Amino acid sequence: MLNKELLVSTLAPFGLEIDEGCFKRLDTYAEMLVKTNESFNLTAITEPDDVTLKHFADCLVLLKYLDIKNGAKVIDVGTGAGFPGLVLLLARPDLKMTFLDSTRKKLGFIGEVLEACNVNAELLHMRAEEAGQSPEYRERFDLTTARAVSNMTNLSEYCLPFLKMGGRFAAMKSAETTEELLQAKKAIGLLGGKTEKEIDFNLTEGIPRKIIILKKISQTPTKYPRPSAKIAKNPII
Ligand code: SAM
């Protein structure tokens, strides 16, 4: 399913290599994604080269910009069909990954891929706003990831509460998000975060991407995250 040559040549400029075992796990995931997508909508991207680039290479590139320690606790917020969390986990099975999504069926799909690839992780069927207020999940993680879930202001409210002090939140964005980040400045500070890096790059020619990395520098006030209706009605601006 995956175009191996394309994956290898896209990752090479980032100094990333994948071994045969990793490629096999990713390929199993890609096959299951496209097959399951025939009966349950998981992705609009189904052409092998597009899947290779826009899902798999896109998520693997995070490994260049994040130094994730061995056995780190990671939560992928709004993971959907598993992006970026499942790609990261299949490349780095040492990670302690939690997949969070409000749609149970998508988590069911991730569970099937985990079983097929013989890898363990936690599946968490909750809204981020609820999980962030639960002592079991609040300030427990080294890293939060999110791709295509919400704007930076609301994402910061969803994601920063999960982090331990010193932990990081990596938001994967398309290129045009400078304005969005400016608007989120107040929310990031209020929620205990600081913008550490903004990385702009081309995944390949014509596919610009941005990764925003926030660091947790102080505790998130207990009133955050607020219930979803409040976040929608009164974003922190
Ligand atoms: N991250 C995946 C990707 O890049 O392909 C999925 C993106 S999809 C557009 C957004 C996902 O976030 C959906 O699966 C949705 O159910 C989930 N989601 C949105 N808001 C959420 C929330 N507040 N708590 C948990 N999941 C949420």
mmCIF file of C-alpha atoms and ligand atoms in Angstrom:
data_model
loop_
_atom_site.group_PDB
_atom_site.id
_atom_site.type_symbol
_atom_site.label_atom_id
_atom_site.label_comp_id
_atom_site.label_asym_id
_atom_site.label_seq_id
_atom_site.Cartn_x
_atom_site.Cartn_y
_atom_site.Cartn_z
ATOM 1 C CA MET A 1 0.000 0.000 0.000
ATOM 2 C CA LEU A 2 2.610 2.566 1.065
ATOM 3 C CA ASN A 3 5.076 3.749 -1.564
ATOM 4 C CA LYS A 4 8.321 2.785 0.178
ATOM 5 C CA GLU A 5 10.605 4.629 -2.214
ATOM 6 C CA LEU A 6 8.568 7.823 -1.827
ATOM 7 C CA LEU A 7 8.516 7.497 1.954
ATOM 8 C CA VAL A 8 12.275 6.930 2.167
ATOM 9 C CA SER A 9 13.111 9.772 -0.244
ATOM 10 C CA THR A 10 10.739 12.206 1.520
ATOM 11 C CA LEU A 11 12.207 11.438 4.936
ATOM 12 C CA ALA A 12 15.876 11.485 3.852
ATOM 13 C CA PRO A 13 16.256 15.315 3.737
ATOM 14 C CA PHE A 14 15.020 15.367 7.351
ATOM 15 C CA GLY A 15 17.737 12.885 8.329
ATOM 16 C CA LEU A 16 15.108 10.229 9.125
ATOM 17 C CA GLU A 17 15.362 6.554 8.260
ATOM 18 C CA ILE A 18 12.954 3.726 8.936
ATOM 19 C CA ASP A 19 13.910 0.104 9.391
ATOM 20 C CA GLU A 20 12.153 -2.848 7.797
ATOM 21 C CA GLY A 21 10.124 -3.717 10.926
ATOM 22 C CA CYS A 22 8.841 -0.168 11.198
ATOM 23 C CA PHE A 23 7.938 -0.038 7.503
ATOM 24 C CA LYS A 24 5.981 -3.317 7.821
ATOM 25 C CA ARG A 25 3.948 -1.992 10.763
ATOM 26 C CA LEU A 26 3.203 1.284 8.973
ATOM 27 C CA ASP A 27 2.229 -0.580 5.811
ATOM 28 C CA THR A 28 -0.160 -2.848 7.760
ATOM 29 C CA TYR A 29 -1.744 0.286 9.245
ATOM 30 C CA ALA A 30 -2.063 1.936 5.813
ATOM 31 C CA GLU A 31 -3.680 -1.183 4.312
ATOM 32 C CA MET A 32 -6.183 -1.409 7.162
ATOM 33 C CA LEU A 33 -6.919 2.332 6.895
ATOM 34 C CA VAL A 34 -7.841 2.168 3.231
ATOM 35 C CA LYS A 35 -9.748 -1.123 3.588
ATOM 36 C CA THR A 36 -11.786 0.042 6.603
ATOM 37 C CA ASN A 37 -12.410 3.356 4.867
ATOM 38 C CA GLU A 38 -14.543 1.487 2.288
ATOM 39 C CA SER A 39 -17.223 0.942 4.925
ATOM 40 C CA PHE A 40 -16.510 3.617 7.545
ATOM 41 C CA ASN A 41 -15.256 7.094 6.752
ATOM 42 C CA LEU A 42 -11.811 7.509 8.300
ATOM 43 C CA THR A 43 -9.989 9.638 5.723
ATOM 44 C CA ALA A 44 -10.495 11.546 2.491
ATOM 45 C CA ILE A 45 -6.952 10.588 1.438
ATOM 46 C CA THR A 46 -6.797 7.125 -0.134
ATOM 47 C CA GLU A 47 -4.386 7.190 -3.115
ATOM 48 C CA PRO A 48 -1.195 5.291 -2.141
ATOM 49 C CA ASP A 49 1.187 8.212 -2.845
ATOM 50 C CA ASP A 50 -1.078 10.676 -1.037
ATOM 51 C CA VAL A 51 -1.449 8.357 1.961
ATOM 52 C CA THR A 52 2.336 7.894 2.008
ATOM 53 C CA LEU A 53 3.035 11.623 1.937
ATOM 54 C CA LYS A 54 0.137 13.404 3.589
ATOM 55 C CA HIS A 55 -0.486 10.952 6.406
ATOM 56 C CA PHE A 56 2.662 8.892 7.026
ATOM 57 C CA ALA A 57 5.604 11.137 6.048
ATOM 58 C CA ASP A 58 3.752 14.145 7.485
ATOM 59 C CA CYS A 59 3.509 12.511 10.920
ATOM 60 C CA LEU A 60 6.968 10.874 10.894
ATOM 61 C CA VAL A 61 8.609 14.267 10.349
ATOM 62 C CA LEU A 62 7.601 15.172 13.920
ATOM 63 C CA LEU A 63 10.403 12.841 15.017
ATOM 64 C CA LYS A 64 12.963 15.216 13.553
ATOM 65 C CA TYR A 65 11.723 18.214 15.513
ATOM 66 C CA LEU A 66 10.878 16.582 18.832
ATOM 67 C CA ASP A 67 13.403 14.890 21.038
ATOM 68 C CA ILE A 68 11.087 12.339 22.665
ATOM 69 C CA LYS A 69 12.752 10.462 25.520
ATOM 70 C CA ASN A 70 12.555 6.685 25.711
ATOM 71 C CA GLY A 71 9.263 5.516 27.285
ATOM 72 C CA ALA A 72 7.746 9.027 27.253
ATOM 73 C CA LYS A 73 4.045 9.331 28.095
ATOM 74 C CA VAL A 74 2.258 10.813 25.073
ATOM 75 C CA ILE A 75 -1.402 11.703 24.467
ATOM 76 C CA ASP A 76 -2.695 12.267 20.944
ATOM 77 C CA VAL A 77 -5.722 14.545 21.213
ATOM 78 C CA GLY A 78 -8.445 14.175 18.550
ATOM 79 C CA THR A 79 -6.503 11.309 17.039
ATOM 80 C CA GLY A 80 -9.228 10.288 14.558
ATOM 81 C CA ALA A 81 -7.860 7.317 12.619
ATOM 82 C CA GLY A 82 -4.556 7.646 14.515
ATOM 83 C CA PHE A 83 -2.690 10.698 13.181
ATOM 84 C CA PRO A 84 -0.101 11.500 14.299
ATOM 85 C CA GLY A 85 -0.138 9.217 17.398
ATOM 86 C CA LEU A 86 -0.356 5.809 15.762
ATOM 87 C CA VAL A 87 2.353 6.601 13.216
ATOM 88 C CA LEU A 88 4.638 7.771 16.034
ATOM 89 C CA LEU A 89 3.912 4.696 18.129
ATOM 90 C CA LEU A 90 4.536 2.244 15.267
ATOM 91 C CA ALA A 91 7.869 4.005 14.641
ATOM 92 C CA ARG A 92 8.645 4.230 18.375
ATOM 93 C CA PRO A 93 6.983 1.294 20.180
ATOM 94 C CA ASP A 94 8.765 2.350 23.410
ATOM 95 C CA LEU A 95 6.301 5.254 23.814
ATOM 96 C CA LYS A 96 3.430 5.021 26.316
ATOM 97 C CA MET A 97 0.700 6.312 24.047
ATOM 98 C CA THR A 98 -2.875 7.340 24.865
ATOM 99 C CA PHE A 99 -5.232 7.853 21.936
ATOM 100 C CA LEU A 100 -8.017 10.304 22.773
ATOM 101 C CA ASP A 101 -11.059 10.873 20.610
ATOM 102 C CA SER A 102 -14.723 11.612 21.156
ATOM 103 C CA THR A 103 -15.709 9.092 18.438
ATOM 104 C CA ARG A 104 -15.657 5.538 19.738
ATOM 105 C CA LYS A 105 -15.650 3.878 16.328
ATOM 106 C CA LYS A 106 -12.381 5.535 15.323
ATOM 107 C CA LEU A 107 -10.748 4.269 18.500
ATOM 108 C CA GLY A 108 -12.091 0.803 17.615
ATOM 109 C CA PHE A 109 -10.167 0.998 14.350
ATOM 110 C CA ILE A 110 -6.974 2.023 16.178
ATOM 111 C CA GLY A 111 -7.462 -0.953 18.515
ATOM 112 C CA GLU A 112 -7.564 -3.295 15.520
ATOM 113 C CA VAL A 113 -4.319 -1.871 14.095
ATOM 114 C CA LEU A 114 -2.599 -2.161 17.487
ATOM 115 C CA GLU A 115 -3.600 -5.806 17.677
ATOM 116 C CA ALA A 116 -2.447 -6.528 14.118
ATOM 117 C CA CYS A 117 0.918 -4.877 14.830
ATOM 118 C CA ASN A 118 1.269 -6.395 18.299
ATOM 119 C CA VAL A 119 1.729 -3.036 20.018
ATOM 120 C CA ASN A 120 0.045 -1.790 23.217
ATOM 121 C CA ALA A 121 -1.548 1.565 23.984
ATOM 122 C CA GLU A 122 -4.457 3.129 25.855
ATOM 123 C CA LEU A 123 -7.669 4.043 24.027
ATOM 124 C CA LEU A 124 -9.537 6.900 25.681
ATOM 125 C CA HIS A 125 -13.075 7.634 24.561
ATOM 126 C CA MET A 126 -13.682 11.078 26.046
ATOM 127 C CA ARG A 127 -13.776 14.704 25.075
ATOM 128 C CA ALA A 128 -10.481 16.490 25.698
ATOM 129 C CA GLU A 129 -12.281 19.021 27.942
ATOM 130 C CA GLU A 130 -13.467 16.196 30.235
ATOM 131 C CA ALA A 131 -10.244 14.189 30.280
ATOM 132 C CA GLY A 132 -8.249 17.340 31.074
ATOM 133 C CA GLN A 133 -10.211 17.748 34.310
ATOM 134 C CA SER A 134 -9.736 14.104 35.364
ATOM 135 C CA PRO A 135 -6.926 13.523 37.925
ATOM 136 C CA GLU A 136 -6.015 10.375 36.000
ATOM 137 C CA TYR A 137 -5.011 12.412 32.941
ATOM 138 C CA ARG A 138 -4.377 15.964 34.128
ATOM 139 C CA GLU A 139 -0.665 16.941 34.224
ATOM 140 C CA ARG A 140 0.397 13.309 33.591
ATOM 141 C CA PHE A 141 1.999 13.501 30.136
ATOM 142 C CA ASP A 142 5.408 14.416 28.725
ATOM 143 C CA LEU A 143 4.022 15.213 25.285
ATOM 144 C CA THR A 144 0.651 16.110 23.742
ATOM 145 C CA THR A 145 0.173 15.974 19.988
ATOM 146 C CA ALA A 146 -2.692 17.186 17.800
ATOM 147 C CA ARG A 147 -3.254 17.478 14.068
ATOM 148 C CA ALA A 148 -6.297 19.090 12.422
ATOM 149 C CA VAL A 149 -8.412 19.296 15.581
ATOM 150 C CA SER A 150 -9.099 22.985 16.325
ATOM 151 C CA ASN A 151 -7.573 26.465 16.284
ATOM 152 C CA MET A 152 -4.523 27.183 18.486
ATOM 153 C CA THR A 153 -6.579 29.039 21.122
ATOM 154 C CA ASN A 154 -8.978 26.158 21.767
ATOM 155 C CA LEU A 155 -6.269 23.547 21.212
ATOM 156 C CA SER A 156 -4.168 25.132 23.943
ATOM 157 C CA GLU A 157 -7.098 24.815 26.335
ATOM 158 C CA TYR A 158 -7.593 21.155 25.328
ATOM 159 C CA CYS A 159 -3.934 20.166 25.329
ATOM 160 C CA LEU A 160 -1.890 22.122 27.914
ATOM 161 C CA PRO A 161 -3.788 20.703 30.953
ATOM 162 C CA PHE A 162 -2.514 17.194 30.119
ATOM 163 C CA LEU A 163 1.140 18.175 30.434
ATOM 164 C CA LYS A 164 3.470 17.749 33.381
ATOM 165 C CA MET A 165 5.655 20.768 34.115
ATOM 166 C CA GLY A 166 8.304 21.017 31.391
ATOM 167 C CA GLY A 167 6.206 18.875 29.014
ATOM 168 C CA ARG A 168 5.583 19.851 25.409
ATOM 169 C CA PHE A 169 2.617 20.233 23.106
ATOM 170 C CA ALA A 170 3.255 19.786 19.380
ATOM 171 C CA ALA A 171 0.535 21.175 17.103
ATOM 172 C CA MET A 172 0.729 20.137 13.459
ATOM 173 C CA LYS A 173 -0.620 22.844 11.200
ATOM 174 C CA SER A 174 -0.762 23.808 7.571
ATOM 175 C CA ALA A 175 1.421 26.778 6.679
ATOM 176 C CA GLU A 176 -0.950 29.714 7.130
ATOM 177 C CA THR A 177 -1.237 29.863 10.887
ATOM 178 C CA THR A 178 0.868 32.857 11.945
ATOM 179 C CA GLU A 179 -2.292 34.892 12.641
ATOM 180 C CA GLU A 180 -3.846 31.966 14.519
ATOM 181 C CA LEU A 181 -0.800 31.721 16.772
ATOM 182 C CA LEU A 182 -0.828 35.476 17.462
ATOM 183 C CA GLN A 183 -4.475 35.237 18.483
ATOM 184 C CA ALA A 184 -3.659 32.344 20.819
ATOM 185 C CA LYS A 185 -0.873 34.189 22.641
ATOM 186 C CA LYS A 186 -2.998 35.199 25.611
ATOM 187 C CA ALA A 187 -4.549 31.726 25.978
ATOM 188 C CA ILE A 188 -1.142 30.022 25.848
ATOM 189 C CA GLY A 189 0.216 32.201 28.670
ATOM 190 C CA LEU A 190 -2.908 31.929 30.812
ATOM 191 C CA LEU A 191 -2.914 28.137 30.491
ATOM 192 C CA GLY A 192 0.710 27.809 31.631
ATOM 193 C CA GLY A 193 2.401 27.519 28.258
ATOM 194 C CA LYS A 194 5.089 29.291 26.278
ATOM 195 C CA THR A 195 5.778 29.108 22.549
ATOM 196 C CA GLU A 196 9.105 27.354 22.269
ATOM 197 C CA LYS A 197 9.434 26.893 18.508
ATOM 198 C CA GLU A 198 7.588 27.579 15.287
ATOM 199 C CA ILE A 199 8.953 25.406 12.533
ATOM 200 C CA ASP A 200 8.110 26.102 8.893
ATOM 201 C CA PHE A 201 9.165 23.617 6.248
ATOM 202 C CA ASN A 202 8.106 21.927 3.034
ATOM 203 C CA LEU A 203 7.210 18.287 3.490
ATOM 204 C CA THR A 204 8.045 18.058 -0.168
ATOM 205 C CA GLU A 205 7.815 20.600 -2.972
ATOM 206 C CA GLY A 206 4.448 22.356 -2.834
ATOM 207 C CA ILE A 207 3.389 20.950 0.555
ATOM 208 C CA PRO A 208 4.199 23.600 3.170
ATOM 209 C CA ARG A 209 3.771 22.661 6.811
ATOM 210 C CA LYS A 210 4.149 24.216 10.230
ATOM 211 C CA ILE A 211 4.793 22.622 13.607
ATOM 212 C CA ILE A 212 4.215 24.741 16.698
ATOM 213 C CA ILE A 213 5.834 23.535 19.904
ATOM 214 C CA LEU A 214 4.631 24.874 23.247
ATOM 215 C CA LYS A 215 6.348 24.158 26.549
ATOM 216 C CA LYS A 216 4.484 23.965 29.854
ATOM 217 C CA ILE A 217 6.164 26.406 32.216
ATOM 218 C CA SER A 218 3.540 26.802 34.951
ATOM 219 C CA GLN A 219 0.510 24.928 36.217
ATOM 220 C CA THR A 220 -2.744 25.297 34.293
ATOM 221 C CA PRO A 221 -5.331 27.078 36.499
ATOM 222 C CA THR A 222 -7.875 24.502 37.717
ATOM 223 C CA LYS A 223 -10.819 26.125 35.956
ATOM 224 C CA TYR A 224 -9.327 25.089 32.592
ATOM 225 C CA PRO A 225 -10.269 23.255 30.449
ATOM 226 C CA ARG A 226 -13.820 24.570 30.680
ATOM 227 C CA PRO A 227 -16.855 22.619 29.382
ATOM 228 C CA SER A 228 -17.088 22.533 25.583
ATOM 229 C CA ALA A 229 -20.053 24.910 25.363
ATOM 230 C CA LYS A 230 -18.100 27.556 27.302
ATOM 231 C CA ILE A 231 -14.987 27.115 25.164
ATOM 232 C CA ALA A 232 -17.075 27.503 22.004
ATOM 233 C CA LYS A 233 -18.977 30.523 23.330
ATOM 234 C CA ASN A 234 -16.119 32.323 25.093
ATOM 235 C CA PRO A 235 -12.717 31.444 23.631
ATOM 236 C CA ILE A 236 -9.815 32.937 25.599
ATOM 237 C CA ILE A 237 -8.995 36.096 23.632
HETATM 238 N N1 SAM B 1 -5.863 14.002 14.080
HETATM 239 C C1 SAM B 1 -6.497 13.256 13.021
HETATM 240 C C2 SAM B 1 -5.870 13.557 11.677
HETATM 241 O O1 SAM B 1 -5.017 14.454 11.592
HETATM 242 O O2 SAM B 1 -6.218 12.888 10.678
HETATM 243 C C3 SAM B 1 -8.008 13.490 12.997
HETATM 244 C C4 SAM B 1 -8.430 14.869 12.603
HETATM 245 S S1 SAM B 1 -10.181 15.020 12.548
HETATM 246 C C5 SAM B 1 -10.394 16.369 11.479
HETATM 247 C C6 SAM B 1 -10.550 15.674 14.167
HETATM 248 C C7 SAM B 1 -10.783 14.593 15.211
HETATM 249 O O3 SAM B 1 -10.790 15.217 16.485
HETATM 250 C C8 SAM B 1 -12.105 13.857 15.057
HETATM 251 O O4 SAM B 1 -11.854 12.463 15.099
HETATM 252 C C9 SAM B 1 -12.932 14.309 16.252
HETATM 253 O O5 SAM B 1 -13.766 13.278 16.731
HETATM 254 C C10 SAM B 1 -11.857 14.685 17.256
HETATM 255 N N2 SAM B 1 -12.207 15.753 18.208
HETATM 256 C C11 SAM B 1 -12.560 17.031 17.910
HETATM 257 N N3 SAM B 1 -12.757 17.738 19.047
HETATM 258 C C12 SAM B 1 -12.514 16.885 20.081
HETATM 259 C C13 SAM B 1 -12.545 17.023 21.494
HETATM 260 N N4 SAM B 1 -12.868 18.183 22.055
HETATM 261 N N5 SAM B 1 -12.215 15.956 22.271
HETATM 262 C C14 SAM B 1 -11.880 14.777 21.678
HETATM 263 N N6 SAM B 1 -11.843 14.581 20.341
HETATM 264 C C15 SAM B 1 -12.159 15.619 19.554
#
